[in-house]
mmCIF file of C-alpha atoms in Angstrom:
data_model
loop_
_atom_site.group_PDB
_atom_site.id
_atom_site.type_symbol
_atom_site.label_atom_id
_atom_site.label_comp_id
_atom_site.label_asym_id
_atom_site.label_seq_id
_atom_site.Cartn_x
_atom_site.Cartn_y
_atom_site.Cartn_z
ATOM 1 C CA UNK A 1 93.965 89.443 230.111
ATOM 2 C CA UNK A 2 91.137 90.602 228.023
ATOM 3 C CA UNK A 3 87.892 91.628 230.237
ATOM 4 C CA UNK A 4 84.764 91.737 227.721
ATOM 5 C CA UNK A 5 83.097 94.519 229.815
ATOM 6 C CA UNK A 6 79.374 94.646 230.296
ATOM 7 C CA UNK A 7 77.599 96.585 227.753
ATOM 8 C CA UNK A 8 76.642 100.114 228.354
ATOM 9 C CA UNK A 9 74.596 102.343 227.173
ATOM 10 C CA UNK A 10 75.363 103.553 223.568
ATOM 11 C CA UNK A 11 75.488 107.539 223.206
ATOM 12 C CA UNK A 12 73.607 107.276 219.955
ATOM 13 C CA UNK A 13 69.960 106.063 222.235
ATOM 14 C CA UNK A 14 70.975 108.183 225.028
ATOM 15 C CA UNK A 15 72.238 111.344 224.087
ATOM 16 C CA UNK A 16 73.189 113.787 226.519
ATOM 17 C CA UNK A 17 71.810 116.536 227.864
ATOM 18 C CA UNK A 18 72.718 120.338 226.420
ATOM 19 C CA UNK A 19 75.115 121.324 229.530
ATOM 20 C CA UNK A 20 76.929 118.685 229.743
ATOM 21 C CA UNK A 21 77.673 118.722 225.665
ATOM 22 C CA UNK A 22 78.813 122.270 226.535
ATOM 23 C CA UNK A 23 80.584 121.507 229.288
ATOM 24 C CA UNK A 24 82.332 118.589 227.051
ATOM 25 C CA UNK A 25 83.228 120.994 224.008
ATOM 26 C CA UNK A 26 84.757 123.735 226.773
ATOM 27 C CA UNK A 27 86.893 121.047 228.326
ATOM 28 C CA UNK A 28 88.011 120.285 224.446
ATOM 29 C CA UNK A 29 88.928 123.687 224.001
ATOM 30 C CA UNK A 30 90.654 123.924 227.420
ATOM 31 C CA UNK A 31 92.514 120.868 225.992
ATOM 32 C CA UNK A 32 93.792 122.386 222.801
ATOM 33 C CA UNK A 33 94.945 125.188 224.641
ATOM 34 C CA UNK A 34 97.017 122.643 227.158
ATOM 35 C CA UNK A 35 98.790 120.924 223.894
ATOM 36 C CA UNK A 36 99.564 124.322 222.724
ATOM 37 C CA UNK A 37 101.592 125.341 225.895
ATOM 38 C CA UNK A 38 102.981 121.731 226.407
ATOM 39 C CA UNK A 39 104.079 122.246 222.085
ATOM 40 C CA UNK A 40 105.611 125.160 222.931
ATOM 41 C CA UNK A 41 107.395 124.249 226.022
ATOM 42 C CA UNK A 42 108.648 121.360 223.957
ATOM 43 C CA UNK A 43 110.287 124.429 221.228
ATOM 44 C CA UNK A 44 111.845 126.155 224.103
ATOM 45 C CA UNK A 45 113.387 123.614 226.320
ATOM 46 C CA UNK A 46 115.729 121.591 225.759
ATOM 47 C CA UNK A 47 118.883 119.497 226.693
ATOM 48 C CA UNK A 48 120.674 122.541 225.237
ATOM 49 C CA UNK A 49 119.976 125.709 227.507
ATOM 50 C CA UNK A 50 119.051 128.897 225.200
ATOM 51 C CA UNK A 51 117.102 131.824 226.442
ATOM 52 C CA UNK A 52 113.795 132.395 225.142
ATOM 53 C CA UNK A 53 115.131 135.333 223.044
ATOM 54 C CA UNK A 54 117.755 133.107 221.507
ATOM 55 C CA UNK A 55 114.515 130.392 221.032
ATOM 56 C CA UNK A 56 112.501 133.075 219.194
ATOM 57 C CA UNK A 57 115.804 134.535 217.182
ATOM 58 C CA UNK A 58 116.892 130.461 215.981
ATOM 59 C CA UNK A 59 112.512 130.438 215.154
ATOM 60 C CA UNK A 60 112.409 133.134 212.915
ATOM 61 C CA UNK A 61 115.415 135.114 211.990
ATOM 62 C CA UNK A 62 118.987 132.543 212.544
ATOM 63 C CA UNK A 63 119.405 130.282 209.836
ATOM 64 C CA UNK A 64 122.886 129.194 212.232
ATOM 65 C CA UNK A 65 123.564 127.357 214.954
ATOM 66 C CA UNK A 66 119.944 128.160 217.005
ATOM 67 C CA UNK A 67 118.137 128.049 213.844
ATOM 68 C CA UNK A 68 119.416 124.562 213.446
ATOM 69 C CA UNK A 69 118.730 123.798 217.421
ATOM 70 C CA UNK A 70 115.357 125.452 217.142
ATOM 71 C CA UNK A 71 114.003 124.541 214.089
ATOM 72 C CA UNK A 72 116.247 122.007 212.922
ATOM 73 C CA UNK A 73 115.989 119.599 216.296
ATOM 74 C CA UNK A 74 113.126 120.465 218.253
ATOM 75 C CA UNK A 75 110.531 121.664 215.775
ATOM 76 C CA UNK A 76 110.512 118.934 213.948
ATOM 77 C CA UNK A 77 110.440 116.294 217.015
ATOM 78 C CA UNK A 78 107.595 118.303 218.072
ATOM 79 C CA UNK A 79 105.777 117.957 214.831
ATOM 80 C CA UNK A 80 106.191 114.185 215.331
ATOM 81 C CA UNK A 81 105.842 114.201 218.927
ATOM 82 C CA UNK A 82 102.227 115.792 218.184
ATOM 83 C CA UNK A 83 101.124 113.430 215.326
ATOM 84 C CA UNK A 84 102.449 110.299 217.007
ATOM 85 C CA UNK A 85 100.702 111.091 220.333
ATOM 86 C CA UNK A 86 97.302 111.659 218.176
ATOM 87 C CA UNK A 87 97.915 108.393 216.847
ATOM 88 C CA UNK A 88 98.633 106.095 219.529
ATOM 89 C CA UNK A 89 96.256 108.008 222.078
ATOM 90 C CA UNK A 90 93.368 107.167 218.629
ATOM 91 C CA UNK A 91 94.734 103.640 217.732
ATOM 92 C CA UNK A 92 93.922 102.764 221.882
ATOM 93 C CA UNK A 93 90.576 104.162 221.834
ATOM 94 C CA UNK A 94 89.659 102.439 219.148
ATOM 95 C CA UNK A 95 91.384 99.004 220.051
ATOM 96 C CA UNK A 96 89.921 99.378 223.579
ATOM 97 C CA UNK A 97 86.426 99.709 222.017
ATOM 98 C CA UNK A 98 87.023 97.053 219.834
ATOM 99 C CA UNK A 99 87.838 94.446 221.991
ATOM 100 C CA UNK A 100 85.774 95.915 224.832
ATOM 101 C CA UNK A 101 88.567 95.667 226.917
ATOM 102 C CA UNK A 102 89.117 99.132 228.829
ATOM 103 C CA UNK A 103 93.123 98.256 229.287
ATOM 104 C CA UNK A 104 93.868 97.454 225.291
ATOM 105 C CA UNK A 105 96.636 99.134 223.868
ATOM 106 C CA UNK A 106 98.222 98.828 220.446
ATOM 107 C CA UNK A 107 100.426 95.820 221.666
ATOM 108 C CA UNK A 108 97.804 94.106 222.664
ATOM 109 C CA UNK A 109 97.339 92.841 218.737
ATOM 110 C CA UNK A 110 100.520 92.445 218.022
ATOM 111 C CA UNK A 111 101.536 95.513 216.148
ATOM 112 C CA UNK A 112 104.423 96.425 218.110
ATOM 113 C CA UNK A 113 105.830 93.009 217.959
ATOM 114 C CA UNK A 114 105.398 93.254 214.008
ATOM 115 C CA UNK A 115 106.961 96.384 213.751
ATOM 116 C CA UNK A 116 110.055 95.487 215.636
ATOM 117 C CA UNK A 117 110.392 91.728 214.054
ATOM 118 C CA UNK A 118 110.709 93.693 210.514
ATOM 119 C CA UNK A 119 112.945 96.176 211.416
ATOM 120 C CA UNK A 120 115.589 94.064 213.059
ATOM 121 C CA UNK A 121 115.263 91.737 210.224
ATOM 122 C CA UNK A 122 115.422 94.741 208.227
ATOM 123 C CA UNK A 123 119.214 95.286 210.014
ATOM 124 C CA UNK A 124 120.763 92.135 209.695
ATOM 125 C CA UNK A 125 119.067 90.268 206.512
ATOM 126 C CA UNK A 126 119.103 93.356 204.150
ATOM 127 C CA UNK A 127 121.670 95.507 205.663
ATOM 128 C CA UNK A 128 119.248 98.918 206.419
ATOM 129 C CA UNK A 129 121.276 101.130 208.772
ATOM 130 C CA UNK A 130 119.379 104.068 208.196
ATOM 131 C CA UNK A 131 115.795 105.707 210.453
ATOM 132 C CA UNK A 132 114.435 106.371 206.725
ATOM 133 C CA UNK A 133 114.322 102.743 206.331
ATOM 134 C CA UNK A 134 113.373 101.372 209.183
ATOM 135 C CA UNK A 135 110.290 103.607 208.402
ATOM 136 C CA UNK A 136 109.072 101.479 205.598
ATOM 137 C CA UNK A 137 110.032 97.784 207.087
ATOM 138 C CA UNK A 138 108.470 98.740 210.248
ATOM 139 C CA UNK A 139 105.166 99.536 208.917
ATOM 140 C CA UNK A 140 105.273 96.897 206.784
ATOM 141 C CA UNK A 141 105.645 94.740 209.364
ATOM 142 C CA UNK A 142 102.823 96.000 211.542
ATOM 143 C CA UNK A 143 100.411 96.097 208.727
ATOM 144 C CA UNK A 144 101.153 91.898 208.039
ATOM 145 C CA UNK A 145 100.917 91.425 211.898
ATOM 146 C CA UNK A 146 97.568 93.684 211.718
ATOM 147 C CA UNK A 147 95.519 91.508 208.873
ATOM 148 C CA UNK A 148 97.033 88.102 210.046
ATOM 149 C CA UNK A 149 95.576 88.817 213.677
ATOM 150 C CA UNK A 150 92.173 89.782 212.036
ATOM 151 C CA UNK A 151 92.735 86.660 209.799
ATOM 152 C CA UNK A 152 93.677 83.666 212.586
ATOM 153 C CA UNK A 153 90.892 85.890 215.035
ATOM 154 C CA UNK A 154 87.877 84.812 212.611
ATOM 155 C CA UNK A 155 87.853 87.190 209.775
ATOM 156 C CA UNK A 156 83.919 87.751 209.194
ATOM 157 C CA UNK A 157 83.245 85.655 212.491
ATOM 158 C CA UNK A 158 85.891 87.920 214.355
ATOM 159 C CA UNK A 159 85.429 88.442 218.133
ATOM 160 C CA UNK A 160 86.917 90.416 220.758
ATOM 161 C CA UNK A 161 87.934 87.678 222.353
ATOM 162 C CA UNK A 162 89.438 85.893 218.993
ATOM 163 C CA UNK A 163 91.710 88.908 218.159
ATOM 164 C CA UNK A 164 93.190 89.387 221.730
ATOM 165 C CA UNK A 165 94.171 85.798 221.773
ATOM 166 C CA UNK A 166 95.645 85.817 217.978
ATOM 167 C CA UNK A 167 97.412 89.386 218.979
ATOM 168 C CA UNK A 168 98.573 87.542 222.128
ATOM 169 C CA UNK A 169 99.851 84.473 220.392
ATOM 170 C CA UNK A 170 101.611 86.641 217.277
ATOM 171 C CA UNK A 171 103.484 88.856 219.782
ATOM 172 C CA UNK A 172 104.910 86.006 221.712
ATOM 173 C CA UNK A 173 106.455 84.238 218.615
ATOM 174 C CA UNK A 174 107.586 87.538 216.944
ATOM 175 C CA UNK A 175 109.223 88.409 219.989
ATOM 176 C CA UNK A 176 110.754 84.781 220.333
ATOM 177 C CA UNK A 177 112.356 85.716 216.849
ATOM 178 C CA UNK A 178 113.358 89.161 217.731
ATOM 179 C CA UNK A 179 115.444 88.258 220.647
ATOM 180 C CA UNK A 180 116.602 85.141 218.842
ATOM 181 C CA UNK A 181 117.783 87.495 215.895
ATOM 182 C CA UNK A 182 119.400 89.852 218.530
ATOM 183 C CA UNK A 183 121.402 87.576 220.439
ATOM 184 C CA UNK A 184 123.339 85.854 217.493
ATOM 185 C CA UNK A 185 124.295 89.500 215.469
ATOM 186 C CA UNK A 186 125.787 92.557 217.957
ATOM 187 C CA UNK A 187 125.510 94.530 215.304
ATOM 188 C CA UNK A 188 121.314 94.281 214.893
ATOM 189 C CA UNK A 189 121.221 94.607 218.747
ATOM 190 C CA UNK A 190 123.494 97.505 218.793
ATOM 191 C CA UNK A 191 120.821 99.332 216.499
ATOM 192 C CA UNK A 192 117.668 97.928 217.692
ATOM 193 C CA UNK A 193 119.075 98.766 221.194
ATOM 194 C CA UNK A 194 118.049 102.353 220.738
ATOM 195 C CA UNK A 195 115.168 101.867 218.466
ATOM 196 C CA UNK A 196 113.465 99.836 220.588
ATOM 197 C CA UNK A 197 113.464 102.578 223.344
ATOM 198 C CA UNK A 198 111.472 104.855 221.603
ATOM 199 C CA UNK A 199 112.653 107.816 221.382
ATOM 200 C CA UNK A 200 111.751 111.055 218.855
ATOM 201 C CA UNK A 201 115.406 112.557 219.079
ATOM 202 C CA UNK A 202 115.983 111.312 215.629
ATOM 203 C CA UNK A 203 112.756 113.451 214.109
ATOM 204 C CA UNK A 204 113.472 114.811 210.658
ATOM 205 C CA UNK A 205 111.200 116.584 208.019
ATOM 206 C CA UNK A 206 111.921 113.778 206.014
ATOM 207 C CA UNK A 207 110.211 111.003 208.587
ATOM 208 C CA UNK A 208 107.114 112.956 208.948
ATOM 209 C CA UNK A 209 106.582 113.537 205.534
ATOM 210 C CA UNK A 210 106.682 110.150 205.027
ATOM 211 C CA UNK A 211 104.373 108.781 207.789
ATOM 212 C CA UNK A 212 101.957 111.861 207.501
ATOM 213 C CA UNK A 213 99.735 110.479 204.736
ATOM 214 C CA UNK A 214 99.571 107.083 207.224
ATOM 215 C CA UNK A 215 98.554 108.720 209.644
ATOM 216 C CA UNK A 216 96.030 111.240 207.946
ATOM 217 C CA UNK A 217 94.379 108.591 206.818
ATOM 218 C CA UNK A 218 94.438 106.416 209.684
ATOM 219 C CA UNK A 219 93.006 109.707 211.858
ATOM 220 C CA UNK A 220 89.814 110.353 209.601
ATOM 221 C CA UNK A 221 89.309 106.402 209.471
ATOM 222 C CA UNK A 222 88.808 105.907 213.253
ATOM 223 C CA UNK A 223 86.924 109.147 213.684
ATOM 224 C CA UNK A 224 84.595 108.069 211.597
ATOM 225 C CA UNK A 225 84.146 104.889 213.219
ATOM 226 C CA UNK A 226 82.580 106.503 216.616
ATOM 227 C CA UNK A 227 79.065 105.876 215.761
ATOM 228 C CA UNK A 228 79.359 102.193 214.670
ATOM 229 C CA UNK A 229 81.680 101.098 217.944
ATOM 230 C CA UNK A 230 79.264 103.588 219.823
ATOM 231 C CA UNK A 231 76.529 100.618 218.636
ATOM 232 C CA UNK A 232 79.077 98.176 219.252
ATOM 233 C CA UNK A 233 79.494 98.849 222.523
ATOM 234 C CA UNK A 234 75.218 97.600 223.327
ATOM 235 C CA UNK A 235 76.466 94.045 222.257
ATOM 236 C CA UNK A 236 76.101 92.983 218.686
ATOM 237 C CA UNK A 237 72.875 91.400 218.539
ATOM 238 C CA UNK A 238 71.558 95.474 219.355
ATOM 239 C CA UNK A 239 74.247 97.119 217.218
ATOM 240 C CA UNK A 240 72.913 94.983 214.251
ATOM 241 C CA UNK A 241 69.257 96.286 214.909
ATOM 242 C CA UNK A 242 70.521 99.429 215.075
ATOM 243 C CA UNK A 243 71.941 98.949 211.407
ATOM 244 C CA UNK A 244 76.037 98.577 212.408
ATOM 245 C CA UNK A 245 77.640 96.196 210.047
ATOM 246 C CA UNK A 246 79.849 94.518 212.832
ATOM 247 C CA UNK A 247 82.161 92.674 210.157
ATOM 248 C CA UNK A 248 82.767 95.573 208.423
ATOM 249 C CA UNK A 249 83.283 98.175 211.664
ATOM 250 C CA UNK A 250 85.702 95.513 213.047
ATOM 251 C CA UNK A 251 87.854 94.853 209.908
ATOM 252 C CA UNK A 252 87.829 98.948 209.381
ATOM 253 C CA UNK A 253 89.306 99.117 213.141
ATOM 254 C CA UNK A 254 91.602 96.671 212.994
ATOM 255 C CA UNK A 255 92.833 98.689 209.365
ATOM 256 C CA UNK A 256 92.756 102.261 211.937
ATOM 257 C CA UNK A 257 94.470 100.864 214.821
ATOM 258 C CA UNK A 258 97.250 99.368 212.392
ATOM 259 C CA UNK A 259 97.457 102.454 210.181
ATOM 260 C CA UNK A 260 98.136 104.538 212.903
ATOM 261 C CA UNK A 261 100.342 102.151 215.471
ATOM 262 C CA UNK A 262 102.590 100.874 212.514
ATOM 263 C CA UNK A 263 103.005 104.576 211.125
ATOM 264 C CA UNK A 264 103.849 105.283 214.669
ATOM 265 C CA UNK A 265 105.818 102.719 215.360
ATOM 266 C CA UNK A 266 108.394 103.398 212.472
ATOM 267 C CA UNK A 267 108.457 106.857 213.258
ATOM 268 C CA UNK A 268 110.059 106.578 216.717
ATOM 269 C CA UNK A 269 109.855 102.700 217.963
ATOM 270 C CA UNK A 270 107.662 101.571 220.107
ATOM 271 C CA UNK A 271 106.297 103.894 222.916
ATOM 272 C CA UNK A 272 104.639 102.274 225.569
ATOM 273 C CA UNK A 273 101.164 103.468 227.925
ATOM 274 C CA UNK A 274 100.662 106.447 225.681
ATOM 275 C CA UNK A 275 97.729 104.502 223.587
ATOM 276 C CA UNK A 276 96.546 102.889 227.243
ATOM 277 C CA UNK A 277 96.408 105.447 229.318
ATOM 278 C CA UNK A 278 94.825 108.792 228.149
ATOM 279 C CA UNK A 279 91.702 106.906 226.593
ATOM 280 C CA UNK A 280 91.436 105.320 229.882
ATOM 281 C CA UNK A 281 91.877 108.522 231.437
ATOM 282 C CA UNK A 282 89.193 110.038 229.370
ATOM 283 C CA UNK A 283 86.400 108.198 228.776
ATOM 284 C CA UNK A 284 86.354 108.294 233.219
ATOM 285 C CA UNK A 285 85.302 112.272 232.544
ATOM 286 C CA UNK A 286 83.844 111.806 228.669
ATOM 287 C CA UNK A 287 81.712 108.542 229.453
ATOM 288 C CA UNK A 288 81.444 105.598 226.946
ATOM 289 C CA UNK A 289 80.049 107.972 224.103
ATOM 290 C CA UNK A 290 83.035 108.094 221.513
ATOM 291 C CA UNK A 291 82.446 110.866 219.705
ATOM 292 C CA UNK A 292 83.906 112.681 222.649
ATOM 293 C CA UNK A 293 86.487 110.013 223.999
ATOM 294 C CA UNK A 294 88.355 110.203 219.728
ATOM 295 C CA UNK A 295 88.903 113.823 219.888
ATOM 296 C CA UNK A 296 90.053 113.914 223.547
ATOM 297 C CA UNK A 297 92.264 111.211 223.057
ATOM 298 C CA UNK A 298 93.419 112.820 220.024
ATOM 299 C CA UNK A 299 94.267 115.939 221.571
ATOM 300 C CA UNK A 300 95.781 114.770 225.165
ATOM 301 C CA UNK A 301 98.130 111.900 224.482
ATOM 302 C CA UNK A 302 99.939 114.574 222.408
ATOM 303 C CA UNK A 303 100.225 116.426 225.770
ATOM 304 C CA UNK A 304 101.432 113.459 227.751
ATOM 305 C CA UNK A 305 103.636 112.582 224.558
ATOM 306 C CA UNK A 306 105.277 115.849 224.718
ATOM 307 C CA UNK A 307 105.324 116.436 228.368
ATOM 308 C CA UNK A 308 107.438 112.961 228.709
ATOM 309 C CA UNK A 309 109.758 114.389 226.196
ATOM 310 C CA UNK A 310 110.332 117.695 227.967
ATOM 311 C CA UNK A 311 111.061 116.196 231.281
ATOM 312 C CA UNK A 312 113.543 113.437 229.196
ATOM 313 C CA UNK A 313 115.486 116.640 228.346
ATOM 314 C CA UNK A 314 115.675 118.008 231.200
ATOM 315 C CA UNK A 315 116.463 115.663 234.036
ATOM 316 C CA UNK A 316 119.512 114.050 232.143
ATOM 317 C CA UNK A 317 121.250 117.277 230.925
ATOM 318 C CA UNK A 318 123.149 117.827 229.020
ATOM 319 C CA UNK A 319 122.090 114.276 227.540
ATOM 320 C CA UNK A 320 118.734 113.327 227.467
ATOM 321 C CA UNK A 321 116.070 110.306 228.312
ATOM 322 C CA UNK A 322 114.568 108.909 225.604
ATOM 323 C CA UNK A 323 110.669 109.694 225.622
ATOM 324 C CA UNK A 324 109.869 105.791 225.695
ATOM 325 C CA UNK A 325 111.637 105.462 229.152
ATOM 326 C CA UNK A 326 109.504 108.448 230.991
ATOM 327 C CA UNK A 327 106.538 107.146 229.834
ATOM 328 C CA UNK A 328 107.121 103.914 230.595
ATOM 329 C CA UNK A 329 108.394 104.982 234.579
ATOM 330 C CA UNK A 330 105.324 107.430 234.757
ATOM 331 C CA UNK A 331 102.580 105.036 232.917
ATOM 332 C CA UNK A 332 103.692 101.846 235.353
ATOM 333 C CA UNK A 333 102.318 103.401 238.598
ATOM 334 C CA UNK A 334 99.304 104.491 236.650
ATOM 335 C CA UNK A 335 98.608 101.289 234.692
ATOM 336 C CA UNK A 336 99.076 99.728 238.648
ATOM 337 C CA UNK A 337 96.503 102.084 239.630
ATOM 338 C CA UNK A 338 93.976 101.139 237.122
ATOM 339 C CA UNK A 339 93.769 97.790 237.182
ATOM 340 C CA UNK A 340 93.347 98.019 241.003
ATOM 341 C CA UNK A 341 90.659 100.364 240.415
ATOM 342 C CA UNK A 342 88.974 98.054 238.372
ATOM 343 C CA UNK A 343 89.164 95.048 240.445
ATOM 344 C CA UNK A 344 87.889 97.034 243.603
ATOM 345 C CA UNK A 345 84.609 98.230 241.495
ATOM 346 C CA UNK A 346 84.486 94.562 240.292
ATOM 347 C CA UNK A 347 84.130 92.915 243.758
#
């Protein structure tokens, strides 16, 4: 249920004060060096035991059977790991600014739901068994679901409101389809079954080659929307006497948040909480100025991304749990514990 959230005060009137700005940038760096111990755990541990010496050897001098475990496997799920944690944790700020609604995430518009309605009709229409092209129907399909919410929410008269209700009403009828699809050919739900999961197990230079210009793009877009949603956030009669073009900002958000979640999305399915939680998390420390809550977001759902996937690999050895199943067992509690939160400091 969308809650349109009482305006606060916009960081660009009110800036803040010298210490805390330095106290902000150290927690930044403190952050970076988190992701850098959580990417590295995420190298060295694994559903396959190997020592740290036989980590370092497969790294940088075994082009055999650790090289291919080391560099071939979890490297490059890593890699992705990192860039599709950036992406969702970004894609939520931004929606949850957008639509003023401080428990948005990327499904919230539909973007999940258009993902996954293209790729299963990608499996049993035009026969695409392969992750290399789910990539392209998947994105596809989130960037149709992404302008037709924008479209049915008002276009120029868009509203917060207006796009969660068309994102709502999208979702339900894609996902109507998609288990309509799945039920009638075993073979689509067979595939979909672990797609749908999430899941970065099947990460491959390949699939982050192709979804890294996406999500370049997508990054530098919604960091340089802070200012504008920053005005945004004062209500829009202020944020147009402060000079924000609201039509524009919202149409350019919408573009982000659907650059980054479709991207995303066909990388590894759909991973749940990730794009909910951290911003949530953050703007409680950052406050409602987001310049700060971008980069944090940008930098810690990477951390939670990556953490979920270590502790997938390790409590099912020697198989593993899919990274969209820890996050959705540890984000449920949390997600619980928010909205509580939020209906306590409403009463």
């Amino acid at each position: 249920m969308l809650v349109d959230s009482p305006p606060e005060q916009s960081a660009e009137t009110a800036p803040a004060p010298p210490r805390r700005r330095a106290v902000r940038a150290a927690g930044l760096l403190l952050s970076l060096v988190v992701l850098a111990l959580v990417a590295v755990a995420s190298i060295a541990i694994g559903a396959k035991e190997l020592s740290l010496e036989q980590v370092w050897h497969g790294l940088f001098a075994d082009s055999g059977t650790y090289g291919d475990v080391v560099v071939g496997e979890r490297l490059a799920r890593t890699v992705l790991g990192l860039l599709v944690g950036a992406a969702l944790g970004l894609a939520g700020a931004v929606l949850q600014a957008l639509t003023r609604n401080p428990l948005a995430d990327p499904g919230l518009l539909g973007i999940n739901a258009g993902a996954s309605a293209a790729v299963v009709t990608a499996i049993t229409f035009f026969g695409v068994t392969s992750l290399n092209g789910y990539v392209w129907f998947a994105f596809a399909g989130a960037a149709l679901v992404g302008v037709l919410v924008f479209i049915l929410g008002g276009s120029r008269g868009a509203t917060p409101v207006r796009l969660a209700l068309a994102g709502t009403a999208i979702s339900a009828a894609l996902y109507g389809y998609l288990q309509a699809v799945m039920i009638t050919d075993e073979a689509a739900l067979g595939k979909m079954r672990f797609w749908t999961v999430g899941s970065l197990a099947s990460a491959t230079g390949d699939i982050i080659w192709q979804v890294l210009p996406f999500l370049a793009a997508g990054t530098v877009l919604a960091l340089a929307l802070a200012r504008p949603l920053n005005a945004m956030a004062m209500g829009d009669d202020t944020a147009r006497a402060l000079g924000a073009h609201l039509n524009r900002t919202r149409a350019l958000s919408m573009a982000a948040a659907t650059v980054l979640c479709g991207a995303a999305t066909a990388a590894c399915g759909p991973i749940v909480f990730v794009g909910l939680m951290v911003p949530h998390v953050v703007r409680s420390f950052t406050g409602p100025d987001l310049r700060w809550i971008l980069p944090y977001a940008t930098v810690l759902s990477p951390v939670l991304l990556l953490g979920a996937d270590v502790i997938g690999r390790v409590v099912a050895r020697p198989a593993e749990l899919q990274v969209g199943i820890v996050t959705a067992i540890l984000g449920g509690p949390v997600f619980i514990f928010l909205v509580r939160r939020r209906r306590t400091a409403q009463l």
